[in-house]
Short mmCIF file of N, CA and C and ligand atoms in Angstrom, two decimals:
data_model
loop_
_atom_site.label_atom_id
_atom_site.label_comp_id
_atom_site.label_asym_id
_atom_site.label_seq_id
_atom_site.Cartn_x
_atom_site.Cartn_y
_atom_site.Cartn_z
N MET A 1066 0.85 -1.57 -0.14
CA MET A 1066 0.53 0.16 -0.24
C MET A 1066 0.84 1.51 -0.55
N GLU A 1067 1.73 1.34 1.07
CA GLU A 1067 3.23 2.49 1.05
C GLU A 1067 3.12 2.38 -0.72
N GLY A 1068 3.76 1.65 -0.89
CA GLY A 1068 4.35 1.89 -2.55
C GLY A 1068 3.46 2.30 -3.26
N ALA A 1069 2.26 2.13 -3.68
CA ALA A 1069 1.02 3.00 -3.97
C ALA A 1069 0.96 3.99 -3.86
N PHE A 1070 0.78 4.29 -2.25
CA PHE A 1070 0.81 5.63 -2.51
C PHE A 1070 2.51 7.01 -2.96
N SER A 1071 3.36 6.91 -2.40
CA SER A 1071 4.49 7.12 -2.64
C SER A 1071 4.78 6.98 -4.20
N PHE A 1072 3.52 5.61 -4.85
CA PHE A 1072 3.65 6.11 -6.45
C PHE A 1072 2.90 7.12 -6.68
N GLU A 1073 2.12 7.04 -6.40
CA GLU A 1073 1.24 8.58 -6.79
C GLU A 1073 1.70 9.99 -6.70
N LYS A 1074 2.23 9.86 -4.70
CA LYS A 1074 3.08 11.09 -4.84
C LYS A 1074 3.83 12.46 -5.77
N ASN A 1075 4.94 11.20 -6.58
CA ASN A 1075 6.66 11.11 -6.89
C ASN A 1075 5.00 11.45 -8.93
N GLU A 1076 3.67 11.28 -9.08
CA GLU A 1076 3.29 11.23 -9.38
C GLU A 1076 2.55 12.55 -9.73
N ARG A 1077 2.26 12.95 -9.15
CA ARG A 1077 1.66 14.21 -8.73
C ARG A 1077 2.80 15.67 -8.01
N ASP A 1078 3.86 15.06 -8.34
CA ASP A 1078 4.76 16.26 -7.87
C ASP A 1078 5.34 16.58 -9.02
N MET A 1079 5.84 15.58 -9.62
CA MET A 1079 6.01 14.96 -11.93
C MET A 1079 4.84 16.79 -12.37
N ASN A 1080 3.30 16.27 -12.11
CA ASN A 1080 2.23 17.05 -12.60
C ASN A 1080 3.17 18.40 -12.40
N ASN A 1081 3.01 18.59 -10.45
CA ASN A 1081 3.46 20.32 -10.26
C ASN A 1081 4.99 20.32 -11.51
N ASN A 1082 5.27 20.03 -11.43
CA ASN A 1082 6.67 20.35 -11.52
C ASN A 1082 6.20 20.44 -13.41
N LYS A 1083 5.87 19.93 -13.88
CA LYS A 1083 5.86 20.44 -15.61
C LYS A 1083 4.06 21.41 -15.93
N HIS A 1084 3.56 21.45 -14.51
CA HIS A 1084 2.37 22.64 -14.57
C HIS A 1084 3.68 24.04 -14.46
N ALA A 1085 4.69 23.74 -13.35
CA ALA A 1085 5.08 24.60 -13.16
C ALA A 1085 5.56 25.45 -14.81
N ALA A 1086 7.22 24.89 -15.20
CA ALA A 1086 8.05 24.77 -16.41
C ALA A 1086 6.61 25.28 -17.31
N MET A 1087 5.71 24.91 -17.76
CA MET A 1087 4.57 25.52 -18.89
C MET A 1087 4.25 26.66 -18.64
N MET A 1088 3.63 26.66 -17.06
CA MET A 1088 3.55 28.62 -16.49
C MET A 1088 5.39 29.35 -17.17
N GLU A 1089 5.81 29.12 -16.66
CA GLU A 1089 6.94 29.52 -16.92
C GLU A 1089 7.71 30.00 -18.58
N ARG A 1090 6.70 29.15 -19.03
CA ARG A 1090 6.98 29.27 -20.56
C ARG A 1090 5.58 29.93 -21.57
N LYS A 1091 4.61 29.82 -20.70
CA LYS A 1091 3.86 31.06 -21.25
C LYS A 1091 3.96 32.12 -20.75
N GLN A 1092 4.54 32.17 -19.87
CA GLN A 1092 4.78 33.99 -19.49
C GLN A 1092 6.43 34.02 -20.05
N GLU A 1093 6.96 33.61 -20.96
CA GLU A 1093 7.94 34.22 -21.74
C GLU A 1093 7.92 33.85 -23.30
N MET A 1094 6.60 33.84 -23.58
CA MET A 1094 6.26 33.44 -24.89
C MET A 1094 5.14 35.65 -24.36
N MET A 1095 4.41 34.65 -23.18
CA MET A 1095 3.87 36.89 -23.53
C MET A 1095 4.85 37.60 -23.16
N GLN A 1096 5.78 37.56 -22.65
CA GLN A 1096 6.87 39.05 -22.84
C GLN A 1096 7.17 39.07 -24.18
N GLN A 1097 7.92 37.48 -24.97
CA GLN A 1097 8.33 37.56 -25.62
C GLN A 1097 7.43 38.09 -27.17
N ARG A 1098 6.33 38.33 -26.91
CA ARG A 1098 4.85 39.53 -27.71
C ARG A 1098 4.99 40.49 -27.19
N ARG A 1099 4.99 40.91 -26.27
CA ARG A 1099 5.49 42.34 -25.56
C ARG A 1099 6.46 42.96 -26.46
N ASP A 1100 7.68 42.09 -26.22
CA ASP A 1100 8.82 42.81 -26.99
C ASP A 1100 9.26 42.48 -28.53
N ALA A 1101 7.69 41.86 -29.12
CA ALA A 1101 8.01 42.10 -30.64
C ALA A 1101 7.29 43.79 -30.93
N GLY A 1102 5.84 43.91 -30.03
CA GLY A 1102 6.05 44.75 -30.52
C GLY A 1102 5.13 45.26 -31.44
N SER A 1103 4.37 46.28 -31.79
CA SER A 1103 3.05 45.71 -33.12
C SER A 1103 3.32 45.53 -34.07
N ILE A 1104 2.44 46.09 -34.88
CA ILE A 1104 2.81 45.06 -36.48
C ILE A 1104 2.48 46.54 -37.27
N GLU A 1105 1.75 47.52 -36.78
CA GLU A 1105 2.08 48.72 -37.13
C GLU A 1105 3.39 49.49 -37.22
N THR A 1106 4.80 48.70 -36.20
CA THR A 1106 5.57 49.16 -36.06
C THR A 1106 7.02 48.64 -36.29
N ASN A 1107 6.15 47.46 -36.89
CA ASN A 1107 7.55 46.18 -37.39
C ASN A 1107 7.00 46.37 -39.05
N PHE A 1108 6.11 46.60 -39.34
CA PHE A 1108 6.05 45.84 -40.65
C PHE A 1108 4.52 47.54 -41.08
N PRO A 1109 5.58 49.44 -41.04
CA PRO A 1109 3.69 50.03 -41.41
C PRO A 1109 3.59 50.23 -42.32
N GLU A 1110 2.94 49.17 -43.48
CA GLU A 1110 2.75 49.59 -44.74
C GLU A 1110 1.07 48.04 -44.92
N VAL A 1111 1.25 47.58 -43.41
CA VAL A 1111 0.15 46.32 -43.54
C VAL A 1111 -0.97 46.61 -42.65
N THR A 1112 -2.08 46.27 -43.27
CA THR A 1112 -3.27 46.92 -42.77
C THR A 1112 -4.06 45.90 -42.09
N SER A 1113 -3.12 44.83 -42.62
CA SER A 1113 -4.13 42.89 -42.06
C SER A 1113 -3.25 42.12 -41.98
N ILE A 1114 -3.94 40.72 -41.70
CA ILE A 1114 -3.53 39.78 -41.90
C ILE A 1114 -3.73 39.13 -41.41
N ASN A 1115 -4.00 37.90 -42.27
CA ASN A 1115 -5.20 36.68 -41.63
C ASN A 1115 -4.13 35.11 -41.77
N MET A 1116 -4.34 34.60 -40.97
CA MET A 1116 -3.77 33.73 -40.52
C MET A 1116 -5.30 32.43 -40.62
N ASN A 1117 -5.19 31.79 -41.97
CA ASN A 1117 -5.96 30.14 -41.59
C ASN A 1117 -5.18 28.95 -41.62
N MET A 1118 -5.19 28.34 -40.42
CA MET A 1118 -3.91 27.43 -40.33
C MET A 1118 -4.79 25.65 -39.71
N THR A 1119 -5.24 24.83 -40.68
CA THR A 1119 -5.21 23.83 -40.85
C THR A 1119 -4.49 22.53 -39.58
N TYR A 1120 -5.08 22.53 -38.52
CA TYR A 1120 -4.84 21.19 -38.13
C TYR A 1120 -4.49 20.43 -38.48
N ASN A 1121 -2.98 19.42 -38.69
CA ASN A 1121 -3.45 17.48 -38.92
C ASN A 1121 -2.80 17.33 -37.79
N GLN A 1122 -3.97 16.79 -36.19
CA GLN A 1122 -3.42 15.76 -36.18
C GLN A 1122 -3.40 13.34 -35.82
N LYS A 1123 -2.71 13.57 -35.79
CA LYS A 1123 -2.99 11.67 -35.88
C LYS A 1123 -3.72 11.64 -34.87
N GLY A 1124 -5.17 10.75 -35.53
CA GLY A 1124 -6.02 10.20 -34.66
C GLY A 1124 -7.28 11.31 -34.54
N THR A 1125 -7.42 12.47 -34.71
CA THR A 1125 -8.22 13.39 -34.51
C THR A 1125 -8.58 13.83 -35.63
N LYS A 1126 -9.43 14.92 -35.37
CA LYS A 1126 -10.21 16.11 -36.94
C LYS A 1126 -9.52 16.30 -36.68
N SER A 1127 -9.32 16.93 -38.05
CA SER A 1127 -8.25 18.05 -38.05
C SER A 1127 -9.01 19.70 -38.21
N ILE A 1128 -8.88 20.60 -36.75
CA ILE A 1128 -9.32 21.81 -36.75
C ILE A 1128 -8.52 22.84 -37.53
N LEU A 1129 -9.95 23.90 -37.75
CA LEU A 1129 -9.26 24.91 -38.73
C LEU A 1129 -9.20 26.21 -37.67
N ARG A 1130 -8.15 26.79 -37.31
CA ARG A 1130 -8.36 27.51 -36.89
C ARG A 1130 -7.57 29.44 -37.43
N THR A 1131 -8.33 30.15 -36.95
CA THR A 1131 -7.87 31.71 -37.80
C THR A 1131 -7.48 33.14 -37.21
N PHE A 1132 -6.26 33.58 -37.01
CA PHE A 1132 -6.01 34.28 -36.81
C PHE A 1132 -5.79 35.16 -37.40
N HIS A 1133 -6.73 36.15 -37.04
CA HIS A 1133 -6.73 37.74 -38.01
C HIS A 1133 -6.16 39.23 -36.75
N PHE A 1134 -4.90 39.59 -37.32
CA PHE A 1134 -4.13 40.52 -36.93
C PHE A 1134 -4.12 41.87 -37.93
N ILE A 1135 -4.35 43.08 -36.78
CA ILE A 1135 -4.74 44.70 -37.07
C ILE A 1135 -3.40 45.33 -36.52
N PRO A 1136 -3.13 46.40 -37.93
CA PRO A 1136 -2.18 47.19 -36.70
C PRO A 1136 -1.07 47.71 -35.86
N SER A 1137 -2.47 47.64 -34.58
CA SER A 1137 -1.90 47.32 -33.11
C SER A 1137 -2.24 45.66 -32.08
N SER A 1138 -2.11 45.01 -33.46
CA SER A 1138 -1.79 43.54 -32.32
C SER A 1138 -0.41 43.45 -32.78
N TYR A 1139 0.35 42.73 -31.70
CA TYR A 1139 1.43 42.56 -31.69
C TYR A 1139 2.28 41.34 -32.35
N ALA A 1140 3.38 41.86 -32.95
CA ALA A 1140 4.25 41.55 -34.33
C ALA A 1140 5.04 39.51 -34.20
N PHE A 1141 3.37 39.21 -33.19
CA PHE A 1141 3.68 38.23 -32.81
C PHE A 1141 3.28 36.58 -33.15
N PHE A 1142 4.00 35.47 -34.11
CA PHE A 1142 2.94 34.75 -35.11
C PHE A 1142 3.40 33.44 -34.75
N ILE A 1143 3.80 32.78 -33.28
CA ILE A 1143 3.94 31.62 -33.12
C ILE A 1143 2.56 31.10 -31.91
N VAL A 1144 2.43 30.07 -33.37
CA VAL A 1144 0.97 29.67 -32.69
C VAL A 1144 1.40 28.26 -32.36
N ASN A 1145 0.88 28.06 -30.60
CA ASN A 1145 0.69 26.66 -30.11
C ASN A 1145 0.63 25.00 -31.26
N CYS A 1146 1.50 24.17 -30.20
CA CYS A 1146 1.26 22.93 -31.31
C CYS A 1146 -0.67 22.19 -30.41
N LEU A 1147 -1.43 22.12 -30.61
CA LEU A 1147 -1.74 20.93 -30.51
C LEU A 1147 -2.10 19.84 -28.75
N ARG A 1148 -0.80 19.93 -29.31
CA ARG A 1148 -1.11 18.54 -28.59
C ARG A 1148 -0.59 19.04 -26.53
N LYS A 1149 -0.93 18.85 -25.41
CA LYS A 1149 -0.99 19.90 -24.43
C LYS A 1149 0.23 19.56 -24.15
N ASP A 1150 0.88 18.81 -23.59
CA ASP A 1150 1.97 18.56 -23.09
C ASP A 1150 3.87 19.05 -23.41
N CYS A 1151 3.48 19.22 -25.25
CA CYS A 1151 4.00 19.96 -26.54
C CYS A 1151 4.95 20.67 -25.73
N VAL A 1152 6.60 19.72 -25.69
CA VAL A 1152 8.00 20.73 -24.89
C VAL A 1152 8.33 21.26 -26.33
N ASP A 1153 8.99 22.39 -25.94
CA ASP A 1153 8.86 23.74 -27.15
C ASP A 1153 8.37 23.99 -28.39
N GLY A 1154 7.46 23.09 -28.80
CA GLY A 1154 6.92 23.13 -30.28
C GLY A 1154 5.81 24.24 -30.57
N GLY A 1155 5.48 23.39 -31.68
CA GLY A 1155 4.60 25.35 -32.39
C GLY A 1155 4.53 25.79 -33.63
N PHE A 1156 4.06 26.72 -33.89
CA PHE A 1156 4.35 26.66 -35.37
C PHE A 1156 5.27 28.39 -35.09
N ASP A 1157 6.19 28.56 -36.02
CA ASP A 1157 6.53 29.55 -36.24
C ASP A 1157 7.05 30.65 -37.57
N LEU A 1158 5.66 31.25 -37.00
CA LEU A 1158 4.68 31.91 -38.97
C LEU A 1158 6.18 33.19 -39.02
N THR A 1159 6.53 33.75 -38.50
CA THR A 1159 7.47 34.85 -38.11
C THR A 1159 8.60 34.70 -39.33
N GLN A 1160 8.83 33.99 -39.99
CA GLN A 1160 10.08 33.84 -41.17
C GLN A 1160 9.04 34.51 -42.63
N VAL A 1161 7.86 33.18 -42.12
CA VAL A 1161 6.74 33.25 -43.25
C VAL A 1161 6.61 35.07 -43.72
N ILE A 1162 6.26 35.62 -42.87
CA ILE A 1162 5.59 36.75 -42.24
C ILE A 1162 6.30 38.22 -42.67
N THR A 1163 8.06 37.35 -41.54
CA THR A 1163 8.24 38.84 -43.01
C THR A 1163 8.51 39.07 -44.11
N THR A 1164 9.02 37.88 -44.65
CA THR A 1164 9.85 37.40 -46.01
C THR A 1164 7.79 37.93 -47.07
N MET A 1165 6.89 37.55 -46.43
CA MET A 1165 5.77 38.41 -47.48
C MET A 1165 5.99 39.76 -47.83
N VAL A 1166 6.28 39.98 -45.93
CA VAL A 1166 5.62 42.14 -46.41
C VAL A 1166 6.68 42.37 -46.70
N ARG A 1167 8.07 42.19 -47.24
CA ARG A 1167 9.97 42.37 -47.87
C ARG A 1167 9.48 42.14 -49.22
N ASN A 1168 8.46 41.03 -50.09
CA ASN A 1168 7.90 40.93 -51.05
C ASN A 1168 6.79 41.23 -51.91
N HIS A 1169 6.19 42.24 -50.48
CA HIS A 1169 4.96 42.50 -51.16
C HIS A 1169 4.30 41.48 -51.38
N ARG A 1170 3.94 40.24 -51.69
CA ARG A 1170 3.45 39.48 -50.86
C ARG A 1170 1.96 39.25 -51.01
N ALA A 1171 0.96 39.49 -51.02
CA ALA A 1171 -0.70 39.37 -50.75
C ALA A 1171 -0.62 37.91 -50.06
N GLU A 1172 -0.12 36.56 -51.18
CA GLU A 1172 -1.02 35.51 -50.17
C GLU A 1172 -0.31 34.29 -50.91
N VAL A 1173 0.28 33.44 -49.49
CA VAL A 1173 0.95 32.34 -49.75
C VAL A 1173 0.91 31.13 -48.65
N LYS A 1174 1.04 29.79 -49.12
CA LYS A 1174 0.87 28.75 -48.84
C LYS A 1174 1.98 27.41 -47.89
N GLY A 1175 1.85 27.10 -47.74
CA GLY A 1175 2.53 26.28 -47.19
C GLY A 1175 2.04 25.38 -46.17
N ALA A 1176 3.50 24.36 -45.30
CA ALA A 1176 3.09 23.68 -44.62
C ALA A 1176 4.57 23.47 -43.48
N LEU A 1177 4.14 23.28 -42.31
CA LEU A 1177 4.91 22.60 -40.60
C LEU A 1177 4.43 21.73 -39.97
N SER A 1178 5.83 21.55 -39.81
CA SER A 1178 5.77 20.17 -38.62
C SER A 1178 5.96 21.20 -37.16
N CYS A 1179 5.47 20.13 -36.24
CA CYS A 1179 5.46 20.41 -35.11
C CYS A 1179 7.77 19.69 -34.85
N LYS A 1180 7.90 21.60 -33.66
CA LYS A 1180 9.35 21.06 -33.85
C LYS A 1180 9.94 20.52 -32.75
N GLY A 1181 8.15 20.18 -31.80
CA GLY A 1181 8.58 19.95 -30.30
C GLY A 1181 9.47 18.83 -29.81
N THR A 1182 9.89 18.94 -28.70
CA THR A 1182 11.17 17.98 -28.24
C THR A 1182 11.03 16.71 -28.37
N ASP A 1183 9.98 17.05 -27.24
CA ASP A 1183 9.81 15.90 -26.33
C ASP A 1183 9.24 14.63 -26.90
N SER A 1184 9.60 13.20 -26.59
CA SER A 1184 9.67 12.29 -27.54
C SER A 1184 8.19 11.97 -28.20
N SER A 1185 6.90 11.90 -27.42
CA SER A 1185 5.99 11.92 -29.20
C SER A 1185 5.65 12.03 -29.49
N THR A 1186 5.05 11.62 -30.37
CA THR A 1186 5.11 10.85 -31.36
C THR A 1186 3.38 12.23 -32.35
N ASN A 1187 3.23 12.36 -31.18
CA ASN A 1187 1.53 12.41 -31.11
C ASN A 1187 1.73 14.59 -31.02
N HIS A 1188 2.48 14.82 -31.96
CA HIS A 1188 2.62 16.26 -32.63
C HIS A 1188 1.65 16.96 -33.46
N SER A 1189 1.05 17.70 -34.11
CA SER A 1189 0.69 18.43 -35.21
C SER A 1189 1.24 18.83 -35.92
N ASP A 1190 0.73 18.80 -37.51
CA ASP A 1190 1.33 19.54 -38.47
C ASP A 1190 -0.03 20.50 -38.90
N ILE A 1191 0.37 21.25 -39.73
CA ILE A 1191 -0.58 22.36 -39.68
C ILE A 1191 -0.24 22.30 -41.57
N VAL A 1192 -0.86 23.31 -42.08
CA VAL A 1192 -1.20 23.51 -43.12
C VAL A 1192 -1.26 25.76 -43.28
N TYR A 1193 -1.07 26.05 -43.47
CA TYR A 1193 -1.39 27.79 -43.58
C TYR A 1193 -1.86 28.87 -44.53
N GLU A 1194 -2.23 28.96 -44.55
CA GLU A 1194 -2.89 30.38 -45.31
C GLU A 1194 -2.54 31.84 -45.10
N VAL A 1195 -1.67 32.56 -45.71
CA VAL A 1195 -1.32 33.72 -44.91
C VAL A 1195 -1.47 34.91 -45.57
N SER A 1196 -2.52 35.25 -45.80
CA SER A 1196 -3.65 36.66 -46.79
C SER A 1196 -2.87 37.99 -45.72
N ILE A 1197 -2.09 39.02 -46.86
CA ILE A 1197 -1.47 40.26 -46.25
C ILE A 1197 -2.39 40.93 -47.10
N GLN A 1198 -3.00 41.58 -46.33
CA GLN A 1198 -3.01 43.16 -47.05
C GLN A 1198 -2.38 44.61 -46.92
N TYR A 1199 -2.26 45.44 -47.53
CA TYR A 1199 -1.24 46.57 -47.66
C TYR A 1199 -2.24 47.56 -48.11
N ALA A 1200 -0.94 48.44 -47.09
CA ALA A 1200 -2.38 50.33 -47.53
C ALA A 1200 -1.56 50.52 -48.75
ZN1 LIG B 2089 4.25 19.34 -30.54
#
């Protein structure tokens, strides 16, 4: 009985640590967002950005998420993986959008895989469509 109890306790501590680490990452992300500045500061010629993402994850139905950015939005284009416990994963569209703006492209499509470093194979892939309106 005692053995079972201590196992449970360890499990609980592990989850707490995981949770703390996740909160820390979340705060880091929020800080990164603030550091990124607004769309109008980074890309003054952009009036709006739309990102359509189709998430494909093994064993689940694909999910469509849409992100809309206006000039006062943070110029932060990292979205998370669908996997709850994903470590260091997510999808970084910063490069895609920066390149689009530099070349004044209105629409780009592509695909990305989660770069999560934990061992699970349950990370998601996305197919993205980005459209940008210019002033
Ligand atoms: Zn992931």
